[in-house]
Amino acid sequence: MVSGYLWIDESAPDHARSAAAGGLVRMPSPRPPWLVVYTAPDRVLVNRWPGRLWQVEIVPPEPEPEVAALAEITARIVPGAGYTHASCVEVVAEVSPALPFGAHGAAVARVVEAGQALDEPTAHRLAAARSPEAGHAYTAAWRRWSEQPRGWGLHSPVGSGLGLLGTVLQASARLRGGPGAWVVDGDGEHVVAEPWDSAFGALREAALAYGAPQLVDGAARELLAAPWDTVYGPLR
C-alpha cells in the first residue's frame, strides 16, 4: 500500500476526526471532499491549528464506482504536487503535528501558538522591540532559501508555517483588537493595522530565525529573534 500523511483539524468531518492508530478512516460515500494524503510531512498544508498528523497507508478502492471516481479526480493532480486523494486509509501512527514546519518545527509551532494567543498589549511590545532592519534580514534569508533547489509546491522555509501564522494573527486581531485593528489599504483590502502588522512581522521573523537557522548567520538571527526573545524569552 502507498504510505503518506493525513492532517486532521477541527474542520475535518466526523469520519476523519475519529482516526486512531490501528484503525481505518473511510469516507461514507465516494464523493468529494476526498481524503488528502500527503507524500511527506513537509508537503502537508496546515491552515488551521491545532491539529493532528497521522502516518497512514492508502487502502485501494474496491467497488467499481469508487475506483472510477478516484481515478478521475487523481488524474487531475499535477505530477509532483506532493499529495493524492483516497477514500480509505489505514492509520499507522500519530506523529508530531509540528513536522510539516520542518526539522525545527516545534519552534515554529510555539510561534504560531503565540500568534493565536496574541493580544494588543503584547502586539505593542513586539512592535516596539522590532528593528527597522529586520525586514531586510528576513528578505535576505528568504532569497537565500529561494535560490536553493527544492521540490515543487514547497510553501516556505518552514512549510506552511508562515501562512498559518498570518491566519491565526488575523484571527487574534479580530478577536482581541480594538476598532482600529483593521484598515483599508490602497487596493481596497482590509488589512491589520499597527501594532498588529509589526507584531506579525516580528513573529514571522522569529519563526524563520528559529525554524530555519541554516538560512541566517548569528547577527541576523539575533536581529530577527530580538522581539520574540524580549517578550517571550529565547526558544530552546
GROMACS .gro file of C-alpha atoms in nm:
model
  236
    1MET     CA    1   0.000   0.000   0.000
    2VAL     CA    2   0.106   0.361  -0.060
    3SER     CA    3   0.214   0.544   0.255
    4GLY     CA    4   0.159   0.909   0.337
    5TYR     CA    5   0.035   1.160   0.592
    6LEU     CA    6  -0.314   1.274   0.681
    7TRP     CA    7  -0.373   1.609   0.854
    8ILE     CA    8  -0.688   1.639   1.064
    9ASP     CA    9  -0.809   1.951   1.243
   10GLU     CA   10  -1.137   2.076   1.385
   11SER     CA   11  -1.278   2.144   1.038
   12ALA     CA   12  -1.248   1.777   0.935
   13PRO     CA   13  -1.564   1.568   0.908
   14ASP     CA   14  -1.657   1.324   1.183
   15HIS     CA   15  -1.527   1.016   1.000
   16ALA     CA   16  -1.179   1.176   0.987
   17ARG     CA   17  -1.173   1.317   1.340
   18SER     CA   18  -1.235   0.968   1.476
   19ALA     CA   19  -0.894   0.849   1.347
   20ALA     CA   20  -0.699   0.621   1.580
   21ALA     CA   21  -0.381   0.419   1.536
   22GLY     CA   22  -0.458   0.074   1.400
   23GLY     CA   23  -0.798   0.176   1.265
   24LEU     CA   24  -0.939   0.288   0.932
   25VAL     CA   25  -1.057   0.626   0.814
   26ARG     CA   26  -1.316   0.555   0.548
   27MET     CA   27  -1.531   0.801   0.359
   28PRO     CA   28  -1.902   0.731   0.397
   29SER     CA   29  -1.958   0.766   0.021
   30PRO     CA   30  -1.735   0.802  -0.289
   31ARG     CA   31  -1.774   1.174  -0.344
   32PRO     CA   32  -1.583   1.492  -0.250
   33PRO     CA   33  -1.431   1.605  -0.028
   34TRP     CA   34  -1.183   1.317  -0.061
   35LEU     CA   35  -0.919   1.235   0.196
   36VAL     CA   36  -0.599   1.426   0.116
   37VAL     CA   37  -0.290   1.211   0.171
   38TYR     CA   38   0.042   1.395   0.154
   39THR     CA   39   0.358   1.224   0.036
   40ALA     CA   40   0.583   1.372   0.308
   41PRO     CA   41   0.540   1.586   0.621
   42ASP     CA   42   0.686   1.897   0.456
   43ARG     CA   43   0.417   1.881   0.187
   44VAL     CA   44   0.131   1.895   0.438
   45LEU     CA   45  -0.078   2.211   0.406
   46VAL     CA   46  -0.173   2.330   0.754
   47ASN     CA   47  -0.424   2.616   0.755
   48ARG     CA   48  -0.579   2.560   1.098
   49TRP     CA   49  -0.422   2.500   1.436
   50PRO     CA   50  -0.411   2.285   1.637
   51GLY     CA   51  -0.447   1.960   1.451
   52ARG     CA   52  -0.325   1.602   1.444
   53LEU     CA   53  -0.092   1.439   1.193
   54TRP     CA   54  -0.126   1.071   1.115
   55GLN     CA   55   0.101   0.840   0.921
   56VAL     CA   56  -0.129   0.632   0.703
   57GLU     CA   57  -0.138   0.375   0.426
   58ILE     CA   58  -0.385   0.412   0.143
   59VAL     CA   59  -0.634   0.126   0.111
   60PRO     CA   60  -0.705   0.066  -0.260
   61PRO     CA   61  -1.067   0.127  -0.359
   62GLU     CA   62  -1.274  -0.177  -0.448
   63PRO     CA   63  -1.628  -0.101  -0.569
   64GLU     CA   64  -1.613  -0.001  -0.935
   65PRO     CA   65  -1.787   0.338  -0.893
   66GLU     CA   66  -1.534   0.430  -0.625
   67VAL     CA   67  -1.242   0.316  -0.841
   68ALA     CA   68  -1.367   0.524  -1.134
   69ALA     CA   69  -1.438   0.833  -0.924
   70LEU     CA   70  -1.094   0.826  -0.762
   71ALA     CA   71  -0.919   0.765  -1.093
   72GLU     CA   72  -1.091   1.069  -1.241
   73ILE     CA   73  -1.001   1.302  -0.956
   74THR     CA   74  -0.641   1.184  -0.912
   75ALA     CA   75  -0.577   1.221  -1.285
   76ARG     CA   76  -0.616   1.597  -1.239
   77ILE     CA   77  -0.336   1.621  -0.981
   78VAL     CA   78  -0.019   1.778  -1.116
   79PRO     CA   79   0.279   1.538  -1.100
   80GLY     CA   80   0.499   1.623  -0.804
   81ALA     CA   81   0.218   1.808  -0.625
   82GLY     CA   82   0.301   1.623  -0.304
   83TYR     CA   83  -0.041   1.475  -0.236
   84THR     CA   84  -0.303   1.237  -0.365
   85HIS     CA   85  -0.663   1.155  -0.283
   86ALA     CA   86  -0.803   0.847  -0.115
   87SER     CA   87  -1.136   0.713   0.002
   88CYS     CA   88  -0.994   0.494   0.279
   89VAL     CA   89  -0.669   0.482   0.474
   90GLU     CA   90  -0.526   0.259   0.742
   91VAL     CA   91  -0.390   0.465   1.030
   92VAL     CA   92  -0.039   0.354   1.123
   93ALA     CA   93   0.067   0.601   1.391
   94GLU     CA   94   0.026   0.955   1.517
   95VAL     CA   95   0.330   1.179   1.467
   96SER     CA   96   0.417   1.531   1.580
   97PRO     CA   97   0.187   1.795   1.430
   98ALA     CA   98   0.493   2.023   1.402
   99LEU     CA   99   0.659   1.801   1.138
  100PRO     CA  100   0.509   2.000   0.847
  101PHE     CA  101   0.712   2.301   0.962
  102GLY     CA  102   1.048   2.131   0.913
  103ALA     CA  103   1.333   1.998   1.124
  104HIS     CA  104   1.280   2.275   1.381
  105GLY     CA  105   0.904   2.263   1.356
  106ALA     CA  106   0.843   2.261   1.730
  107ALA     CA  107   0.983   2.614   1.750
  108VAL     CA  108   0.759   2.729   1.465
  109ALA     CA  109   0.459   2.574   1.640
  110ARG     CA  110   0.543   2.775   1.953
  111VAL     CA  111   0.543   3.095   1.748
  112VAL     CA  112   0.211   3.002   1.586
  113GLU     CA  113   0.057   2.943   1.928
  114ALA     CA  114   0.185   3.282   2.045
  115GLY     CA  115   0.018   3.441   1.743
  116GLN     CA  116  -0.300   3.257   1.827
  117ALA     CA  117  -0.298   3.397   2.182
  118LEU     CA  118  -0.176   3.746   2.089
  119ASP     CA  119  -0.347   4.046   2.246
  120GLU     CA  120  -0.299   4.415   2.174
  121PRO     CA  121  -0.064   4.499   2.466
  122THR     CA  122   0.167   4.214   2.363
  123ALA     CA  123   0.145   4.323   2.000
  124HIS     CA  124   0.265   4.668   2.110
  125ARG     CA  125   0.560   4.510   2.293
  126LEU     CA  126   0.661   4.303   1.992
  127ALA     CA  127   0.630   4.602   1.759
  128ALA     CA  128   0.838   4.822   1.990
  129ALA     CA  129   1.117   4.563   2.007
  130ARG     CA  130   1.138   4.513   1.629
  131SER     CA  131   1.433   4.669   1.448
  132PRO     CA  132   1.375   4.866   1.125
  133GLU     CA  133   1.645   4.644   0.972
  134ALA     CA  134   1.465   4.319   1.049
  135GLY     CA  135   1.269   4.326   0.725
  136HIS     CA  136   1.590   4.338   0.521
  137ALA     CA  137   1.737   4.043   0.711
  138TYR     CA  138   1.415   3.847   0.659
  139THR     CA  139   1.417   3.920   0.285
  140ALA     CA  140   1.781   3.813   0.257
  141ALA     CA  141   1.710   3.483   0.431
  142TRP     CA  142   1.407   3.421   0.210
  143ARG     CA  143   1.614   3.495  -0.102
  144ARG     CA  144   1.879   3.251   0.017
  145TRP     CA  145   1.614   2.982   0.050
  146SER     CA  146   1.452   3.061  -0.286
  147GLU     CA  147   1.785   3.014  -0.462
  148GLN     CA  148   1.822   2.659  -0.329
  149PRO     CA  149   1.694   2.356  -0.523
  150ARG     CA  150   1.361   2.241  -0.383
  151GLY     CA  151   1.056   2.043  -0.479
  152TRP     CA  152   0.755   2.197  -0.649
  153GLY     CA  153   0.487   2.326  -0.416
  154LEU     CA  154   0.700   2.382  -0.105
  155HIS     CA  155   0.550   2.687   0.061
  156SER     CA  156   0.836   2.845   0.256
  157PRO     CA  157   1.149   2.758   0.455
  158VAL     CA  158   0.914   2.639   0.732
  159GLY     CA  159   0.647   2.476   0.519
  160SER     CA  160   0.302   2.624   0.563
  161GLY     CA  161   0.400   2.772   0.900
  162LEU     CA  162   0.421   3.132   0.781
  163GLY     CA  163   0.084   3.124   0.608
  164LEU     CA  164  -0.069   2.965   0.916
  165LEU     CA  165   0.089   3.233   1.134
  166GLY     CA  166  -0.076   3.505   0.925
  167THR     CA  167  -0.412   3.331   0.957
  168VAL     CA  168  -0.401   3.296   1.336
  169LEU     CA  169  -0.272   3.650   1.387
  170GLN     CA  170  -0.557   3.795   1.182
  171ALA     CA  171  -0.799   3.593   1.392
  172SER     CA  172  -0.640   3.734   1.709
  173ALA     CA  173  -0.673   4.089   1.576
  174ARG     CA  174  -1.042   4.031   1.507
  175LEU     CA  175  -1.099   3.875   1.847
  176ARG     CA  176  -0.889   4.099   2.071
  177GLY     CA  177  -0.808   4.411   1.871
  178GLY     CA  178  -0.988   4.738   1.913
  179PRO     CA  179  -1.190   4.913   1.643
  180GLY     CA  180  -0.869   5.040   1.486
  181ALA     CA  181  -0.713   4.695   1.443
  182TRP     CA  182  -0.810   4.687   1.075
  183VAL     CA  183  -0.762   4.943   0.798
  184VAL     CA  184  -0.831   4.954   0.425
  185ASP     CA  185  -0.514   4.963   0.215
  186GLY     CA  186  -0.458   5.130  -0.121
  187ASP     CA  187  -0.604   4.830  -0.304
  188GLY     CA  188  -0.924   4.843  -0.103
  189GLU     CA  189  -0.830   4.537   0.103
  190HIS     CA  190  -0.887   4.513   0.478
  191VAL     CA  191  -0.550   4.455   0.647
  192VAL     CA  192  -0.429   4.459   1.006
  193ALA     CA  193  -0.315   4.797   1.135
  194GLU     CA  194  -0.043   4.878   1.385
  195PRO     CA  195   0.066   4.736   1.619
  196TRP     CA  196  -0.067   4.411   1.473
  197ASP     CA  197   0.116   4.446   1.142
  198SER     CA  198   0.456   4.495   1.305
  199ALA     CA  199   0.378   4.220   1.555
  200PHE     CA  200   0.312   3.987   1.264
  201GLY     CA  201   0.646   4.087   1.116
  202ALA     CA  202   0.819   4.014   1.447
  203LEU     CA  203   0.657   3.671   1.484
  204ARG     CA  204   0.719   3.581   1.121
  205GLU     CA  205   1.085   3.674   1.160
  206ALA     CA  206   1.113   3.468   1.479
  207ALA     CA  207   0.959   3.169   1.302
  208LEU     CA  208   1.223   3.198   1.031
  209ALA     CA  209   1.513   3.254   1.271
  210TYR     CA  210   1.425   2.959   1.492
  211GLY     CA  211   1.262   2.739   1.229
  212ALA     CA  212   1.526   2.772   0.956
  213PRO     CA  213   1.850   2.862   1.138
  214GLN     CA  214   2.058   2.741   0.843
  215LEU     CA  215   1.945   3.049   0.647
  216VAL     CA  216   2.068   3.313   0.893
  217ASP     CA  217   2.404   3.391   1.048
  218GLY     CA  218   2.447   3.483   1.412
  219ALA     CA  219   2.392   3.858   1.371
  220ALA     CA  220   2.086   3.811   1.150
  221ARG     CA  221   1.941   3.554   1.387
  222GLU     CA  222   1.974   3.793   1.681
  223LEU     CA  223   1.810   4.070   1.478
  224LEU     CA  224   1.520   3.853   1.364
  225ALA     CA  225   1.461   3.690   1.701
  226ALA     CA  226   1.507   4.001   1.919
  227PRO     CA  227   1.136   4.089   1.962
  228TRP     CA  228   1.047   3.729   2.045
  229ASP     CA  229   1.337   3.694   2.287
  230THR     CA  230   1.242   4.023   2.454
  231VAL     CA  231   0.876   3.937   2.502
  232TYR     CA  232   0.875   3.558   2.544
  233GLY     CA  233   1.237   3.459   2.609
  234PRO     CA  234   1.465   3.257   2.378
  235LEU     CA  235   1.332   2.931   2.239
  236ARG     CA  236   1.524   2.623   2.347
   0.00000   0.00000   0.00000
